[in-house]
Short mmCIF file of C-alpha atoms and ligand atoms in Angstrom, two decimals:
data_model
loop_
_atom_site.label_atom_id
_atom_site.label_comp_id
_atom_site.label_asym_id
_atom_site.label_seq_id
_atom_site.Cartn_x
_atom_site.Cartn_y
_atom_site.Cartn_z
CA MET R 1 0.00 0.00 0.00
CA ILE R 2 0.87 3.66 -0.35
CA VAL R 3 -0.54 6.89 1.08
CA MET R 4 -1.22 9.82 -1.25
CA LYS R 5 -1.78 13.22 0.34
CA PHE R 6 -3.06 16.25 -1.54
CA GLY R 7 -3.11 19.74 -0.01
CA GLY R 8 -5.71 22.47 -0.32
CA SER R 9 -4.55 23.86 -3.66
CA SER R 10 -4.62 20.37 -5.23
CA VAL R 11 -8.32 19.99 -4.37
CA ALA R 12 -9.25 23.65 -4.78
CA ASP R 13 -11.99 23.17 -7.39
CA ALA R 14 -13.80 20.66 -9.60
CA GLN R 15 -11.07 20.58 -12.21
CA ARG R 16 -8.29 20.01 -9.68
CA ILE R 17 -10.29 17.25 -7.99
CA ARG R 18 -10.76 15.45 -11.29
CA HIS R 19 -7.06 15.80 -11.95
CA ILE R 20 -5.97 14.24 -8.65
CA ILE R 21 -8.41 11.38 -9.17
CA ASP R 22 -6.63 10.71 -12.47
CA ILE R 23 -3.36 10.59 -10.55
CA VAL R 24 -4.85 8.21 -7.99
CA ARG R 25 -6.28 6.00 -10.74
CA SER R 26 -2.83 5.60 -12.28
CA GLN R 27 -1.60 4.09 -8.99
CA LEU R 28 -4.62 2.01 -8.00
CA ASP R 29 -2.62 -1.20 -8.24
CA GLN R 30 -0.50 0.04 -5.32
CA LYS R 31 -3.53 0.10 -3.02
CA PRO R 32 -3.55 3.80 -2.14
CA VAL R 33 -5.08 5.55 0.85
CA LEU R 34 -6.02 9.13 0.03
CA VAL R 35 -5.54 11.91 2.60
CA LEU R 36 -6.97 15.34 1.78
CA SER R 37 -6.89 18.88 3.11
CA ALA R 38 -9.81 21.27 2.96
CA MET R 39 -10.54 22.71 -0.50
CA GLY R 40 -8.37 25.73 -1.33
CA ASP R 41 -8.42 28.33 1.46
CA THR R 42 -11.48 26.89 3.19
CA THR R 43 -9.70 26.63 6.55
CA ASP R 44 -8.95 30.36 6.44
CA HIS R 45 -12.53 31.13 5.37
CA LEU R 46 -13.86 29.07 8.28
CA LEU R 47 -11.66 30.98 10.71
CA GLU R 48 -12.92 34.27 9.23
CA ALA R 49 -16.53 33.12 9.52
CA GLY R 50 -15.85 32.24 13.16
CA ASN R 51 -14.46 35.70 13.84
CA ALA R 52 -17.44 37.36 12.19
CA ALA R 53 -19.77 35.38 14.44
CA LEU R 54 -17.71 36.09 17.52
CA GLU R 55 -17.06 39.79 17.00
CA ARG R 56 -20.04 41.01 15.02
CA GLY R 57 -22.64 38.35 15.70
CA GLU R 58 -22.78 37.61 11.98
CA VAL R 59 -23.51 34.13 10.68
CA SER R 60 -22.25 34.03 7.11
CA ILE R 61 -21.00 30.96 5.30
CA GLY R 62 -22.22 32.11 1.91
CA HIS R 63 -18.85 31.87 0.24
CA ILE R 64 -17.95 28.44 1.66
CA GLU R 65 -21.41 27.09 0.88
CA GLN R 66 -21.45 28.38 -2.67
CA HIS R 67 -18.02 27.06 -3.52
CA HIS R 68 -18.76 23.55 -2.28
CA LEU R 69 -22.19 23.38 -3.89
CA ASP R 70 -20.74 24.74 -7.14
CA THR R 71 -18.10 22.04 -7.12
CA ILE R 72 -20.72 19.32 -6.62
CA LYS R 73 -22.63 20.71 -9.55
CA LYS R 74 -19.61 20.92 -11.82
CA LEU R 75 -18.64 17.36 -10.90
CA LYS R 76 -22.23 16.25 -11.58
CA LEU R 77 -22.34 14.35 -8.29
CA PRO R 78 -25.51 12.47 -7.35
CA ASN R 79 -28.16 13.95 -5.01
CA GLU R 80 -27.01 11.76 -2.17
CA ALA R 81 -23.63 13.56 -2.10
CA ARG R 82 -25.41 16.88 -2.22
CA ARG R 83 -27.55 15.90 0.78
CA GLU R 84 -24.49 14.92 2.80
CA ILE R 85 -22.76 18.22 2.04
CA THR R 86 -25.88 20.27 2.76
CA ALA R 87 -26.28 18.51 6.11
CA LEU R 88 -22.69 19.37 7.09
CA LEU R 89 -23.15 22.99 6.00
CA GLU R 90 -26.32 23.16 8.10
CA GLU R 91 -24.44 21.84 11.13
CA LEU R 92 -21.77 24.47 10.55
CA ARG R 93 -24.39 27.20 10.35
CA ARG R 94 -25.92 26.04 13.65
CA LEU R 95 -22.50 26.09 15.29
CA LEU R 96 -21.84 29.63 14.08
CA SER R 97 -25.29 30.75 15.31
CA GLY R 98 -24.33 29.40 18.71
CA VAL R 99 -21.08 31.37 18.64
CA SER R 100 -22.91 34.52 17.53
CA LEU R 101 -25.30 34.22 20.48
CA ILE R 102 -22.87 33.50 23.27
CA ARG R 103 -20.05 35.56 21.71
CA GLU R 104 -17.46 33.11 22.88
CA MET R 105 -15.12 30.78 21.04
CA THR R 106 -13.01 28.36 23.02
CA PRO R 107 -10.13 26.51 21.31
CA ARG R 108 -12.37 23.45 21.40
CA THR R 109 -15.13 25.21 19.47
CA LYS R 110 -12.57 26.54 17.02
CA ASP R 111 -11.36 23.01 16.20
CA TYR R 112 -14.93 21.79 15.80
CA MET R 113 -15.49 24.70 13.42
CA VAL R 114 -12.42 24.25 11.17
CA SER R 115 -12.97 20.47 11.01
CA PHE R 116 -15.77 21.11 8.51
CA GLY R 117 -13.24 21.96 5.78
CA GLU R 118 -11.72 18.47 5.62
CA ARG R 119 -15.03 16.73 6.30
CA LEU R 120 -16.54 18.47 3.27
CA SER R 121 -13.60 17.88 0.94
CA VAL R 122 -13.31 14.11 1.51
CA ARG R 123 -17.03 13.62 0.90
CA ILE R 124 -16.90 15.47 -2.39
CA ALA R 125 -13.75 13.66 -3.54
CA ALA R 126 -15.04 10.21 -2.55
CA ALA R 127 -18.37 10.81 -4.29
CA CYS R 128 -16.48 11.89 -7.39
CA CYS R 129 -14.32 8.74 -7.29
CA ASN R 130 -17.42 6.58 -7.08
CA ALA R 131 -19.05 8.48 -9.93
CA LEU R 132 -15.93 7.81 -11.99
CA GLY R 133 -15.97 4.09 -11.19
CA ILE R 134 -13.42 3.93 -8.35
CA LYS R 135 -14.91 2.31 -5.25
CA ALA R 136 -14.17 4.88 -2.52
CA LEU R 137 -15.29 5.67 1.02
CA ALA R 138 -15.16 9.09 2.71
CA CYS R 139 -13.66 8.62 6.20
CA ASP R 140 -13.45 10.99 9.15
CA ALA R 141 -10.06 10.56 10.80
CA TRP R 142 -11.62 9.62 14.16
CA ASP R 143 -13.32 6.65 12.55
CA MET R 144 -9.90 5.59 11.20
CA GLY R 145 -8.17 5.43 14.58
CA PHE R 146 -6.88 9.00 15.01
CA VAL R 147 -6.99 9.66 18.76
CA SER R 148 -5.25 12.77 20.09
CA ASP R 149 -4.75 14.56 23.38
CA SER R 150 -7.02 17.51 24.22
CA ASN R 151 -4.54 20.20 23.32
CA PHE R 152 -7.00 21.92 20.99
CA THR R 153 -5.61 23.70 17.89
CA SER R 154 -2.33 21.78 18.08
CA ALA R 155 -3.13 18.35 19.42
CA GLU R 156 -0.67 15.45 19.52
CA LEU R 157 -1.72 11.98 18.43
CA LEU R 158 -1.81 9.43 21.25
CA ALA R 159 0.20 6.21 21.14
CA GLN R 160 -2.92 4.07 20.72
CA SER R 161 -3.36 5.54 17.21
CA TRP R 162 -0.43 3.41 16.06
CA GLU R 163 -2.48 0.27 16.62
CA LEU R 164 -5.94 1.58 15.80
CA ILE R 165 -5.15 3.10 12.40
CA PRO R 166 -4.06 -0.14 10.67
CA GLN R 167 -6.98 -1.96 12.33
CA LYS R 168 -9.37 0.44 10.59
CA ILE R 169 -7.58 1.05 7.30
CA MET R 170 -6.33 -2.39 6.29
CA PRO R 171 -9.76 -4.13 6.12
CA LEU R 172 -10.97 -1.41 3.72
CA LEU R 173 -7.98 -1.97 1.45
CA ARG R 174 -8.55 -5.71 1.54
CA LYS R 175 -12.10 -5.11 0.35
CA GLY R 176 -10.72 -3.14 -2.60
CA VAL R 177 -12.05 0.16 -1.27
CA LEU R 178 -10.14 3.44 -1.59
CA PRO R 179 -10.30 5.18 1.82
CA VAL R 180 -10.48 8.98 1.42
CA VAL R 181 -9.43 10.25 4.84
CA THR R 182 -9.63 13.75 6.35
CA GLY R 183 -6.21 15.22 7.09
CA PHE R 184 -5.61 17.63 9.98
CA ILE R 185 -8.29 16.40 12.42
CA ALA R 186 -8.75 13.82 15.18
CA LYS R 187 -10.81 13.32 18.35
CA ASP R 188 -9.67 13.24 21.95
CA PRO R 189 -10.59 10.28 24.20
CA GLY R 190 -13.67 12.24 25.39
CA GLY R 191 -14.93 12.47 21.80
CA SER R 192 -14.24 16.17 21.15
CA ILE R 193 -12.89 17.09 17.73
CA THR R 194 -9.28 18.32 17.73
CA THR R 195 -6.87 19.61 15.06
CA LEU R 196 -3.18 18.81 14.65
CA GLY R 197 -2.09 22.41 13.93
CA ARG R 198 -2.08 24.36 10.66
CA GLY R 199 -0.73 22.32 7.78
CA GLY R 200 -1.41 19.21 9.86
CA SER R 201 -2.65 17.06 6.97
CA ASP R 202 0.91 16.08 6.09
CA LEU R 203 1.19 14.56 9.55
CA SER R 204 -2.09 12.67 9.09
CA ALA R 205 -0.67 11.15 5.91
CA THR R 206 2.73 10.19 7.31
CA MET R 207 1.01 8.74 10.38
CA ILE R 208 -1.16 6.41 8.28
CA ALA R 209 1.85 5.45 6.15
CA ALA R 210 4.03 4.69 9.17
CA ALA R 211 1.38 2.92 11.25
CA CYS R 212 0.31 0.72 8.29
CA ARG R 213 3.94 0.15 7.21
CA ALA R 214 3.17 1.53 3.76
CA GLU R 215 5.76 1.34 1.01
CA GLU R 216 5.72 5.10 0.67
CA ALA R 217 3.97 8.29 1.79
CA GLN R 218 3.49 10.56 -1.20
CA VAL R 219 2.96 14.21 -0.40
CA TRP R 220 1.75 16.03 -3.50
CA LYS R 221 2.58 19.74 -3.73
CA ASP R 222 2.89 22.30 -6.50
CA VAL R 223 6.68 22.10 -6.91
CA ASP R 224 8.95 19.36 -8.32
CA GLY R 225 10.05 18.33 -4.85
CA ILE R 226 12.96 19.84 -2.95
CA LEU R 227 15.18 22.01 -5.17
CA THR R 228 18.94 22.46 -5.00
CA ALA R 229 18.43 26.24 -4.61
CA ASP R 230 15.77 28.92 -4.91
CA PRO R 231 14.92 28.90 -8.64
CA ARG R 232 14.29 32.66 -8.58
CA ILE R 233 17.99 33.10 -7.80
CA VAL R 234 19.61 30.13 -9.46
CA THR R 235 17.99 29.45 -12.83
CA LYS R 236 19.64 26.04 -13.05
CA ALA R 237 18.26 24.87 -9.71
CA LYS R 238 17.00 21.32 -10.06
CA PRO R 239 15.03 18.85 -7.98
CA VAL R 240 17.03 16.87 -5.44
CA GLU R 241 16.57 13.16 -6.04
CA ALA R 242 16.87 12.08 -2.42
CA VAL R 243 17.59 13.60 1.01
CA THR R 244 17.73 12.19 4.51
CA TYR R 245 15.04 13.00 7.08
CA GLU R 246 17.52 15.26 8.90
CA GLU R 247 18.45 17.15 5.75
CA ALA R 248 14.80 17.66 4.89
CA ALA R 249 14.10 18.99 8.38
CA GLU R 250 17.01 21.41 8.07
CA LEU R 251 15.77 22.61 4.68
CA ALA R 252 12.29 23.14 6.06
CA TYR R 253 13.67 25.55 8.65
CA PHE R 254 15.22 27.50 5.80
CA GLY R 255 11.88 27.85 4.06
CA ALA R 256 12.13 25.09 1.47
CA GLN R 257 8.77 23.82 0.20
CA VAL R 258 8.94 20.54 2.09
CA LEU R 259 7.24 18.85 4.94
CA HIS R 260 7.13 20.37 8.34
CA PRO R 261 9.73 18.53 10.47
CA ARG R 262 6.94 17.41 12.81
CA ALA R 263 5.24 15.65 9.90
CA MET R 264 8.31 13.49 9.34
CA GLN R 265 8.36 12.05 12.87
CA PRO R 266 6.13 8.99 12.30
CA CYS R 267 8.07 7.97 9.18
CA ILE R 268 11.42 8.48 10.89
CA ARG R 269 10.28 6.04 13.56
CA THR R 270 9.50 3.27 11.04
CA GLY R 271 11.94 4.24 8.28
CA THR R 272 9.04 4.72 5.85
CA PRO R 273 10.11 6.66 2.76
CA VAL R 274 8.34 9.95 2.01
CA ARG R 275 8.14 11.27 -1.51
CA VAL R 276 7.38 14.90 -2.39
CA LYS R 277 5.68 15.04 -5.79
CA ASN R 278 4.29 17.77 -8.04
CA SER R 279 0.61 17.46 -8.94
CA TYR R 280 1.14 19.93 -11.80
CA ASN R 281 3.98 17.86 -13.23
CA THR R 282 3.25 14.20 -12.59
CA ALA R 283 6.07 13.00 -14.83
CA ALA R 284 8.74 14.42 -12.50
CA SER R 285 9.89 11.78 -10.04
CA GLY R 286 9.97 14.18 -7.09
CA THR R 287 12.23 14.04 -4.04
CA ARG R 288 12.51 10.97 -1.85
CA ILE R 289 13.07 11.54 1.86
CA ILE R 290 14.70 8.48 3.41
CA ALA R 291 16.76 7.35 6.38
CA ALA R 292 20.19 7.18 4.73
CA LEU R 293 21.74 7.83 1.33
CA ASP R 294 24.35 5.66 -0.27
CA LYS R 295 27.98 6.68 0.15
CA LYS R 296 28.59 7.60 -3.45
CA SER R 297 25.96 10.37 -3.55
CA VAL R 298 27.15 13.98 -4.00
CA PRO R 299 28.11 15.59 -0.68
CA VAL R 300 25.77 18.59 -1.00
CA ARG R 301 21.99 18.45 -1.20
CA ALA R 302 21.00 22.11 -1.45
CA ILE R 303 22.17 25.66 -0.90
CA THR R 304 20.02 28.29 0.75
CA PHE R 305 20.52 31.73 2.24
CA ARG R 306 18.84 34.26 4.45
CA ARG R 307 19.33 38.03 4.33
CA ASP R 308 18.78 40.64 7.06
CA VAL R 309 21.16 39.14 9.53
CA THR R 310 23.16 41.12 12.09
CA LEU R 311 26.59 39.90 13.13
CA VAL R 312 27.76 40.69 16.67
CA ASP R 313 31.46 40.32 17.55
CA ILE R 314 32.31 40.29 21.24
CA VAL R 315 36.00 40.40 22.09
CA SER R 316 37.51 40.30 25.56
CA THR R 317 40.90 39.22 26.85
CA ARG R 318 39.13 38.62 30.17
CA MET R 319 37.71 35.52 28.55
CA LEU R 320 41.07 33.77 28.29
CA GLY R 321 41.18 30.84 30.69
CA GLN R 322 38.09 32.06 32.53
CA TYR R 323 34.82 30.38 33.22
CA GLY R 324 31.43 32.03 33.19
CA PHE R 325 32.15 34.57 30.49
CA LEU R 326 29.93 32.92 27.86
CA ALA R 327 27.19 32.48 30.45
CA GLU R 328 27.39 36.21 31.17
CA VAL R 329 27.19 37.06 27.48
CA PHE R 330 24.19 34.83 26.83
CA SER R 331 22.31 35.84 29.94
CA CYS R 332 22.62 39.42 28.73
CA PHE R 333 20.93 38.42 25.44
CA ALA R 334 18.27 36.57 27.43
CA ARG R 335 17.58 39.60 29.67
CA HIS R 336 16.98 41.73 26.58
CA CYS R 337 14.90 38.99 24.91
CA VAL R 338 17.18 38.88 21.87
CA SER R 339 17.29 35.47 20.25
CA VAL R 340 20.61 34.20 18.90
CA ASP R 341 20.89 32.07 15.75
CA MET R 342 24.49 31.11 14.91
CA VAL R 343 27.42 31.11 17.30
CA ALA R 344 31.18 30.69 16.88
CA THR R 345 33.74 31.16 19.64
CA SER R 346 37.50 31.39 20.05
CA GLU R 347 39.56 31.79 23.24
CA VAL R 348 39.04 35.53 23.33
CA SER R 349 35.98 36.20 21.23
CA VAL R 350 32.41 35.20 20.51
CA SER R 351 30.73 35.91 17.20
CA LEU R 352 27.03 35.44 16.90
CA THR R 353 24.18 36.34 14.63
CA ILE R 354 20.71 37.65 15.30
CA ASP R 355 17.76 38.48 13.12
CA ALA R 356 18.05 42.10 11.96
CA ALA R 357 14.51 42.87 13.13
CA GLN R 358 15.63 42.59 16.77
CA ASP R 359 16.80 45.58 18.76
CA ILE R 360 20.39 45.03 19.86
CA SER R 361 21.07 48.45 21.45
CA GLY R 362 20.37 47.35 25.03
CA VAL R 363 22.62 44.31 24.73
CA LYS R 364 25.40 46.38 23.19
CA LYS R 365 25.32 48.95 25.95
CA GLU R 366 25.41 46.36 28.70
CA LEU R 367 28.06 44.11 27.13
CA SER R 368 30.32 47.06 26.35
CA ARG R 369 31.12 47.22 30.08
CA ILE R 370 32.87 43.86 29.94
CA ALA R 371 33.99 43.49 26.32
CA GLY R 372 34.55 45.14 22.98
CA VAL R 373 31.35 44.87 20.99
CA ASP R 374 31.18 45.33 17.24
CA VAL R 375 27.83 45.16 15.44
CA LYS R 376 27.67 44.66 11.68
CA THR R 377 24.27 44.89 10.01
CA GLY R 378 23.22 43.89 6.50
CA MET R 379 24.84 40.46 6.55
CA ALA R 380 23.52 37.18 5.15
CA ILE R 381 23.73 33.53 6.20
CA VAL R 382 24.55 31.12 3.39
CA THR R 383 23.78 27.52 4.32
CA ILE R 384 25.00 24.38 2.63
CA VAL R 385 22.89 21.36 3.54
CA GLY R 386 24.56 18.05 2.95
CA ASN R 387 26.62 15.27 4.36
CA VAL R 388 28.73 16.92 7.04
CA LYS R 389 30.82 13.75 7.37
CA ARG R 390 32.39 15.16 4.24
CA SER R 391 32.74 18.64 5.71
CA SER R 392 36.42 19.01 4.79
CA GLU R 393 35.60 18.53 1.14
CA ILE R 394 32.57 20.83 1.33
CA LEU R 395 34.43 23.56 3.22
CA ALA R 396 37.49 23.38 0.94
CA ARG R 397 35.34 23.81 -2.14
CA ALA R 398 33.15 26.50 -0.57
CA PHE R 399 36.13 28.59 0.56
CA LYS R 400 37.85 28.18 -2.77
CA THR R 401 34.71 29.42 -4.50
CA CYS R 402 34.42 32.44 -2.20
CA GLN R 403 38.08 33.22 -2.79
CA LEU R 404 37.64 32.98 -6.56
CA ILE R 405 34.83 35.51 -6.58
CA GLY R 406 36.63 37.70 -4.02
CA VAL R 407 34.11 37.43 -1.20
CA PRO R 408 35.47 37.31 2.36
CA VAL R 409 33.78 34.85 4.72
CA GLN R 410 33.05 36.57 8.05
CA MET R 411 32.14 33.62 10.23
CA VAL R 412 31.62 29.87 9.89
CA SER R 413 29.62 27.39 11.87
CA GLN R 414 28.83 23.73 11.43
CA GLY R 415 25.40 22.80 12.70
CA ALA R 416 25.17 20.25 15.46
CA SER R 417 22.52 18.55 13.34
CA LYS R 418 25.49 17.28 11.31
CA VAL R 419 23.81 18.27 8.10
CA ASN R 420 24.47 21.96 7.77
CA ILE R 421 27.44 24.23 7.26
CA SER R 422 26.63 27.92 7.46
CA PHE R 423 28.71 30.98 6.90
CA ILE R 424 28.24 34.69 7.01
CA VAL R 425 28.96 37.02 4.11
CA ASN R 426 28.00 40.57 3.24
CA GLY R 427 24.30 40.71 2.35
CA ALA R 428 25.07 42.36 -0.99
CA GLU R 429 27.29 39.45 -1.97
CA ALA R 430 25.04 36.59 -0.88
CA VAL R 431 23.34 35.99 -4.22
CA ASP R 432 26.69 35.83 -6.02
CA VAL R 433 27.98 33.36 -3.45
CA VAL R 434 24.91 31.11 -3.76
CA ARG R 435 25.16 31.13 -7.56
CA ALA R 436 28.88 30.37 -7.54
CA LEU R 437 28.47 27.56 -5.00
CA HIS R 438 25.62 26.07 -6.98
CA LEU R 439 27.74 26.13 -10.12
CA ASP R 440 30.59 24.39 -8.33
CA PHE R 441 28.56 21.71 -6.55
CA PHE R 442 25.84 20.96 -9.06
CA SER R 443 26.96 21.70 -12.61
CA PRO R 444 28.66 19.20 -14.85
CA LEU R 445 32.35 20.00 -15.28
CA HIS R 446 32.09 21.50 -18.77
CA GLU R 447 29.56 24.12 -17.60
CA ARG R 448 31.72 25.49 -14.82
CA ARG R 449 33.99 27.68 -16.91
N1 LIG O 1 -6.54 22.61 6.09
C1 LIG O 1 -5.55 22.75 7.11
C2 LIG O 1 -4.80 24.04 6.91
O1 LIG O 1 -5.05 24.75 5.96
C3 LIG O 1 -4.62 21.60 7.19
C4 LIG O 1 -3.74 21.39 5.98
O2 LIG O 1 -4.00 21.94 4.92
O3 LIG O 1 -2.75 20.66 6.11
O4 LIG O 1 -3.94 24.35 7.71
MG1 MG O 2 -4.71 24.31 3.65
#
């Protein structure tokens, strides 16, 4: 079996729904389980409708209602599907009337309210599958074994889900039925609806894949997987064939279009491969996220960067052979609520970076009493994500490249995650550095001249 997850934009309207059903049909022999998000921006619209009821006493689901009913019409779904959808919309309207009367919305009510998005989308998609001759069943996650704690709006799945999910899913597959399961939602042991946090459908999918020991969890997005660099900066950026779970997590922190690190947890536990695929370009093989890569693979997976970084250099001879100096420095940052990103130290100095949006003046004033403090704004962090076991090779090539284009490196740090090497350069030079590094690490030899 496999799990195929499609996000909101992939099920945004009738045409997109038909398209993903074509994709599912092409893999029916693999026994797929389908996991879906709410259609388009429905989750946001539900939250807006909730606010309108809470703040202005307005009950308006016109937009949500119209879009879902329109989709049913365009897909020419039978009356039975229409009745199911209308009943859910009616329940939603009653809930919002309640909110408008008592003018109160607890996190529990909020989760109940946003759950309608996924409950609507799976019913429409399953009805469409059946109309097109694929035997499918719309399933609410709580009927498929998703039990969470009661931490509404960002609930955690409970351990019992690991056993319950395969118990519910596998019999359906054996009967030749395609389960179409709501992403994002669950119920707590008391029976209240919960949500797993925004973007939580990825986690629903990886959880089913891991718990059922699927061959693969496919997460369908609107990009060709993880790219070697931002294509707006590096025109020759290309999809990465495979990355490790750790590398993918690192890339997610740097804003790559991948899974949230939390969503990878279940698959890390069982070693289940995750594949990021593009629903707009089904021919592309996408990026596989797996436990380990073979030794011969290239040392670097991707190159990213972040601008608007401030570099703080703290120099003091008092530090030599002393203890407590670093503690003093960091407690000063803590007192002023300034969060530190990268750190590098020597015997007599500490260099660190902070986000440029933070106010450093208080820290500077206080630290100046015990050390020389130099603040450089307008810097950038360039990060190379790859196999840090080969850090000597990566660093040698990276420094050589910087030297060739005449860019001084201001600070270096190797992430404890063992998958990232970051260094600081002048913000104005960052794009050049990323392009030159990409050329060196990813282009065939004849293109490098
Ligand atoms: N529909 C939810 C959201 O928009 C969950 C998801 O899409 O993953 O956050
Ligand atoms: Mg969404």
